[in-house]
mmCIF file of C-alpha atoms and ligand atoms in Angstrom:
data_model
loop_
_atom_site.group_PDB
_atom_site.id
_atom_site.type_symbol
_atom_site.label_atom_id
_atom_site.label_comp_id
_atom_site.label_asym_id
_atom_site.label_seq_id
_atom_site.Cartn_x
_atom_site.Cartn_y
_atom_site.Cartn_z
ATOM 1 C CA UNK A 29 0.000 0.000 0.000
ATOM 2 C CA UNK A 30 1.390 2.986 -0.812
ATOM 3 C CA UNK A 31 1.087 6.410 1.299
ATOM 4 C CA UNK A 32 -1.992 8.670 0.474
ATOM 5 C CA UNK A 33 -1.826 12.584 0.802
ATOM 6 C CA UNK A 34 -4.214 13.049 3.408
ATOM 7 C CA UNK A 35 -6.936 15.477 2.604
ATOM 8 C CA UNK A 36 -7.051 18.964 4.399
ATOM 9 C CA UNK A 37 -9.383 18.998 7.330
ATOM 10 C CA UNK A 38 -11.157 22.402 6.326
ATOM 11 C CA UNK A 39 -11.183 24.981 3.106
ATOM 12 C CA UNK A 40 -8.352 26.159 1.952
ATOM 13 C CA UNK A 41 -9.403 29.699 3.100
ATOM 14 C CA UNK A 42 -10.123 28.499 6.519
ATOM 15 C CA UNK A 43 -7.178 30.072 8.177
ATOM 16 C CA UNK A 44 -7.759 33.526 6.363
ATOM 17 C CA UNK A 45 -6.460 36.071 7.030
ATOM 18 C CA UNK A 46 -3.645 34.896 9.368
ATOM 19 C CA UNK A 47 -2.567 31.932 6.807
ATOM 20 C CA UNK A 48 -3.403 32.523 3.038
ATOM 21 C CA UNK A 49 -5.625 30.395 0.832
ATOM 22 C CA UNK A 50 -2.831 30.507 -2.020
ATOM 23 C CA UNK A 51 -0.091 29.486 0.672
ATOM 24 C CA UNK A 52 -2.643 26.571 1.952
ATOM 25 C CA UNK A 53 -2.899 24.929 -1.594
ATOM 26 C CA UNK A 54 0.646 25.128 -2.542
ATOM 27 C CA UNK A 55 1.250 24.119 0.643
ATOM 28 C CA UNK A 56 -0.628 21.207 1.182
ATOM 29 C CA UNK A 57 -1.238 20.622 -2.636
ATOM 30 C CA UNK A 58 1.878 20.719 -3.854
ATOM 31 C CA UNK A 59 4.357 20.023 -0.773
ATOM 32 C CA UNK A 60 3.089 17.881 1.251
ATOM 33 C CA UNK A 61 2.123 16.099 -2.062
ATOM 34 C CA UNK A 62 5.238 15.651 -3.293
ATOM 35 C CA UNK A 63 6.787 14.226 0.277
ATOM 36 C CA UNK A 64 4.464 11.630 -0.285
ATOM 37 C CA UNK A 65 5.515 11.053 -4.005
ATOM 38 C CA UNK A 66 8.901 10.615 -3.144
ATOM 39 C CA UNK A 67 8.455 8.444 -0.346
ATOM 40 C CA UNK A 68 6.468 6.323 -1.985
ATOM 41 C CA UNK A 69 9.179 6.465 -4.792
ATOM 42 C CA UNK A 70 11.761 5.022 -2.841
ATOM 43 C CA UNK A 71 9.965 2.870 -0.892
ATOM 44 C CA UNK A 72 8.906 1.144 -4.646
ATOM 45 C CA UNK A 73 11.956 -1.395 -4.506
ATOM 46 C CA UNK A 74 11.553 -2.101 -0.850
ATOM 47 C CA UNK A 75 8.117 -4.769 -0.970
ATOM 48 C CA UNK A 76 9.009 -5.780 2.952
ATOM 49 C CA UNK A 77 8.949 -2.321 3.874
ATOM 50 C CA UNK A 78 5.602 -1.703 2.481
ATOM 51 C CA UNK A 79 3.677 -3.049 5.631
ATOM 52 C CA UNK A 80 5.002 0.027 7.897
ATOM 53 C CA UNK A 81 3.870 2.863 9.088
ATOM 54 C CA UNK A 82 5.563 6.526 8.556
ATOM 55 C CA UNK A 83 6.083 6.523 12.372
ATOM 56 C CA UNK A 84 7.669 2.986 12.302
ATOM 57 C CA UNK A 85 9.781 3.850 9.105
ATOM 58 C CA UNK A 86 11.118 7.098 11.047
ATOM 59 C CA UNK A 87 11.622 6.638 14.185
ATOM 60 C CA UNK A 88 13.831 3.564 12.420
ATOM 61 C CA UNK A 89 15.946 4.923 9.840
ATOM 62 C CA UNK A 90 19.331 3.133 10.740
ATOM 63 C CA UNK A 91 17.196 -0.334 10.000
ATOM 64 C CA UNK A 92 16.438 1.004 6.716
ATOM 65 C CA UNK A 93 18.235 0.045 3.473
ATOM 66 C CA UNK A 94 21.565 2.740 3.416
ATOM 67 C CA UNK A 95 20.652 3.985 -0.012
ATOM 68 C CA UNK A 96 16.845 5.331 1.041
ATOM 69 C CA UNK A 97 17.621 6.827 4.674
ATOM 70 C CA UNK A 98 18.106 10.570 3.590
ATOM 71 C CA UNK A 99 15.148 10.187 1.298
ATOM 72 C CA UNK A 100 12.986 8.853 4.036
ATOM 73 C CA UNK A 101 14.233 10.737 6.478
ATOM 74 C CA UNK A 102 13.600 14.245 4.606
ATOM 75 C CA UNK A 103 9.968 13.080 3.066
ATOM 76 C CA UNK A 104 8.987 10.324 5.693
ATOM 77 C CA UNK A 105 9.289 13.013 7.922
ATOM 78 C CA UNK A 106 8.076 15.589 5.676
ATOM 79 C CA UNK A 107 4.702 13.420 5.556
ATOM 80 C CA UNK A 108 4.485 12.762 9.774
ATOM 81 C CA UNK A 109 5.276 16.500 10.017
ATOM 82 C CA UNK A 110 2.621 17.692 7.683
ATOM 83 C CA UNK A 111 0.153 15.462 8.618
ATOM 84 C CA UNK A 112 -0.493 16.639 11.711
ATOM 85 C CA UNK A 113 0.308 19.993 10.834
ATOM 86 C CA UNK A 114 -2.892 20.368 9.268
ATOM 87 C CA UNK A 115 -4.504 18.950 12.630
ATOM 88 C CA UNK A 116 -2.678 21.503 14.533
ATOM 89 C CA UNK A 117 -4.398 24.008 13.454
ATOM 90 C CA UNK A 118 -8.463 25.592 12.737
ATOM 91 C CA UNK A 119 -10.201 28.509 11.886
ATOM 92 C CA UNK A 120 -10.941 30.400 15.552
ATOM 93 C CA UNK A 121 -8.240 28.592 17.245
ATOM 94 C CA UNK A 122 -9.272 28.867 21.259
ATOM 95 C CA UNK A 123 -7.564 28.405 24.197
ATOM 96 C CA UNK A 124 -5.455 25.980 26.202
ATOM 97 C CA UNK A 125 -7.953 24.113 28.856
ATOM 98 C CA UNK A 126 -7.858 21.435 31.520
ATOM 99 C CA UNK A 127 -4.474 19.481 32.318
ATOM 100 C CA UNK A 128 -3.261 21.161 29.396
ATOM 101 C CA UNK A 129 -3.664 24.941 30.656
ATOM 102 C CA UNK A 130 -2.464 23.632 33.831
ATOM 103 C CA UNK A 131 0.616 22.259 32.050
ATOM 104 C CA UNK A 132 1.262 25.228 30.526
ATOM 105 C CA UNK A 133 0.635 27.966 33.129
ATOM 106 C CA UNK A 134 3.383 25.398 35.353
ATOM 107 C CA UNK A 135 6.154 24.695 32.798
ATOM 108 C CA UNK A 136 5.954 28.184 31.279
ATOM 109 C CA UNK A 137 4.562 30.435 33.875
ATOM 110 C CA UNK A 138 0.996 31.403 31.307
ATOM 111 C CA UNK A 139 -0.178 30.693 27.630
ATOM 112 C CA UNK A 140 1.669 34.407 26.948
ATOM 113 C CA UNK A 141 4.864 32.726 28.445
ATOM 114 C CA UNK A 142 4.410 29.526 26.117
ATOM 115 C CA UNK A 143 4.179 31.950 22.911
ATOM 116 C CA UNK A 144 7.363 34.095 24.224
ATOM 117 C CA UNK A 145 9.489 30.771 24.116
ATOM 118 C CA UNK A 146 7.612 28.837 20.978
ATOM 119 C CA UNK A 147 8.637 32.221 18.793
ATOM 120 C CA UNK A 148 11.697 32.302 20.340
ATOM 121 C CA UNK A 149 12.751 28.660 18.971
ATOM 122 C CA UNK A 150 10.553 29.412 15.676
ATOM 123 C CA UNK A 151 12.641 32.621 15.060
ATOM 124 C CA UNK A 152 16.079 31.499 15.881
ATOM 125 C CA UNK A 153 15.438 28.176 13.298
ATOM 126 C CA UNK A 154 18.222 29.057 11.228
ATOM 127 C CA UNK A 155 17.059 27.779 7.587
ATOM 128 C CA UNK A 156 14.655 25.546 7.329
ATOM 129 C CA UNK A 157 12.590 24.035 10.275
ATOM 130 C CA UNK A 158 10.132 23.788 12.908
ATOM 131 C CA UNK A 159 9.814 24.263 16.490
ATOM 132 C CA UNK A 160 7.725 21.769 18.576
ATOM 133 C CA UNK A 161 5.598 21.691 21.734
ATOM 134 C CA UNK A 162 6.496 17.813 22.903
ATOM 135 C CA UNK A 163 5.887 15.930 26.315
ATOM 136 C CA UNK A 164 9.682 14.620 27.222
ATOM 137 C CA UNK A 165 10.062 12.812 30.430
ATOM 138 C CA UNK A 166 6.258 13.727 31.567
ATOM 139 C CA UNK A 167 6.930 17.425 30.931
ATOM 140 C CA UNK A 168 6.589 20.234 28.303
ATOM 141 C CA UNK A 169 9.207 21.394 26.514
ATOM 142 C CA UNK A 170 9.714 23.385 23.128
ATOM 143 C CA UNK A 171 12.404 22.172 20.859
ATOM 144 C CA UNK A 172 13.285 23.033 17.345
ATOM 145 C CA UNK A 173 14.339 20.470 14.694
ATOM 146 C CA UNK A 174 16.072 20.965 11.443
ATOM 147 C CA UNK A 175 14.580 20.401 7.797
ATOM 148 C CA UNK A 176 12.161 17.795 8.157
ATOM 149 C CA UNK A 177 13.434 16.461 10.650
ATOM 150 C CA UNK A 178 11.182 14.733 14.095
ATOM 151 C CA UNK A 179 12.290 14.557 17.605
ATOM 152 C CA UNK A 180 10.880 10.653 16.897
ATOM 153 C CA UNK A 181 13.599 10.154 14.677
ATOM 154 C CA UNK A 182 15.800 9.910 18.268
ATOM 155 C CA UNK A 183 13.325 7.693 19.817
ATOM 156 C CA UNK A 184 10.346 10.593 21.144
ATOM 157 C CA UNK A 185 7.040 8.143 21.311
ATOM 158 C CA UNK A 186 5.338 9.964 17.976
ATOM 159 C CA UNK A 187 2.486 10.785 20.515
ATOM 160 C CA UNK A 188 4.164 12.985 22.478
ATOM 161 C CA UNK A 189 4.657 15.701 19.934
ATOM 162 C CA UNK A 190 1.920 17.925 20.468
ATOM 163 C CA UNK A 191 2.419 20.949 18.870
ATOM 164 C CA UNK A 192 4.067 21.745 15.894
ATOM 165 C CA UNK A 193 5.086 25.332 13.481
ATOM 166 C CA UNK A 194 6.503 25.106 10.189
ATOM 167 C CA UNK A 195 8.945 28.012 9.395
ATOM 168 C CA UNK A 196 9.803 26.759 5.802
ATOM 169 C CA UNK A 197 9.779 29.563 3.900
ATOM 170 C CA UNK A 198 6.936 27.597 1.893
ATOM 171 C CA UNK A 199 4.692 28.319 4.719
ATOM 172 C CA UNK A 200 4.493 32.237 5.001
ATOM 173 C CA UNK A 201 6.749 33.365 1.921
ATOM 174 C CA UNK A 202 3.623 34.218 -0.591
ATOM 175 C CA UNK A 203 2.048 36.570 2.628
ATOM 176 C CA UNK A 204 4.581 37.306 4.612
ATOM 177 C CA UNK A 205 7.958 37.462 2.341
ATOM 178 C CA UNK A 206 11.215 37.681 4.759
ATOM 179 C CA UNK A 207 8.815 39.143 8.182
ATOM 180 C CA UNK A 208 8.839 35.611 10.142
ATOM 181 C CA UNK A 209 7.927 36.732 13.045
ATOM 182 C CA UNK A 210 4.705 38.294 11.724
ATOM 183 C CA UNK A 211 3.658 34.924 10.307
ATOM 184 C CA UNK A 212 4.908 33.155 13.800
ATOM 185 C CA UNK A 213 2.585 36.169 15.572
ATOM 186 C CA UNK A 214 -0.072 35.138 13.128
ATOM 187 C CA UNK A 215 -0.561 31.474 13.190
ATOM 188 C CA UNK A 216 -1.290 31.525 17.280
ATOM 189 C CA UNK A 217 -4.312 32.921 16.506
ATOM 190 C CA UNK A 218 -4.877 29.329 14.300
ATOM 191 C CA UNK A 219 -3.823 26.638 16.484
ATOM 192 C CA UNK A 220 -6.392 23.567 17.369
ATOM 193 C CA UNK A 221 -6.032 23.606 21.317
ATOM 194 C CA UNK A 222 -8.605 21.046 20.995
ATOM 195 C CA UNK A 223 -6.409 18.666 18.971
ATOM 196 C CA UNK A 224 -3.287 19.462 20.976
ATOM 197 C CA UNK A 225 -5.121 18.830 24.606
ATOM 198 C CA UNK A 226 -6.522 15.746 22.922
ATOM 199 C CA UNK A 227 -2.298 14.545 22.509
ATOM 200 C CA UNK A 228 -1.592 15.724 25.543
ATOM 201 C CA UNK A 229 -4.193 13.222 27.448
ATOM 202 C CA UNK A 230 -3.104 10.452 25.882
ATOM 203 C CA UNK A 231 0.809 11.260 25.910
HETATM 204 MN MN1 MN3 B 1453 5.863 22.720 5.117
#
């Protein structure tokens, strides 16, 4: 069976005006599209590997065949990444609640506190990147990874990434040209608390 582009969970002018309808078809369209071509592309020779998941095939790269690591690696995770990506965020957004708020408020004082430190990591992503709200040793933390990179890849249980912001240049370059920060500012006002206090209860 080979992987499926997963269809977006709203319009594409859902997230209007913070992200764009043009950015959110070429984005998920023609991206996240072509992650999943080339996956599926190197995978082709590979007829024992066709069985696994994306989260078993990344969070095992050294087990794979040498020759298709990178290219798993880069659109494996480019298809884990994106995937939820999507489910990260919805028109309206909301608000931390439950466990979740009370996570938050403890491990970074408030929601206002959270948003200081997930910019902070989303600006200083040198290239291309993300940052990441993830539950590592039964607390919050914000990391950043490189490319497509997941912090599964080094053994993070894929359910305990929670959160994550794309800061490919893909993802704000049509609206927001070289002003990152105002597309980081922006996409708060977009993410699914819901969906990300959902992870969190079951992380
Ligand atoms: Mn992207």
């Amino acid at each position: 069976m080979a992987f499926e582009l997963p269809p977006l969970p709203y319009a594409y002018d859902a997230l209007e005006p913070f992200i764009d309808t043009m950015t959110m078809q070429v984005h998920h369209d023609k991206h996240h599209a072509a992650y999943v071509t080339n996956l599926n592309k190197a995978l082709a020779p590979h007829a024992d590997l066709s069985k696994k998941t994306v989260e078993e095939l990344i969070s095992h790269l050294d087990t794979l065949p040498q020759d298709i690591q990178t290219a798993v690696r880069n659109n494996g995770g480019g298809h884990f990444n994106h995937s939820l990506f999507w489910q990260m965020m919805k028109k309206g957004g909301g608000k931390p609640s439950g466990d979740l708020a009370k996570a938050i408020d403890s491990g970074f004082g408030s929601l206002s506190g959270f948003q200081t430190k997930m910019t902070e990591a989303a600006t200083k992503v040198f290239g291309s990147g993300w940052a990441w709200l993830l539950v590592r040793d039964g607390k919050l933390v914000i990391e950043s990874s490189p490319n497509q990179d997941s912090a599964i890849m080094k053994g993070l249980a894929p359910g305990a990434v929670l959160l994550g912001l794309d800061v490919w240049e893909h993802a704000y370059y049509l609206k927001y040209q070289n002003r990152r920060p105002d597309y980081i500012a922006a996409w708060f006002n977009v993410v699914n608390w819901d969906f990300v206090a959902e992870r969190f209860s079951r992380a």
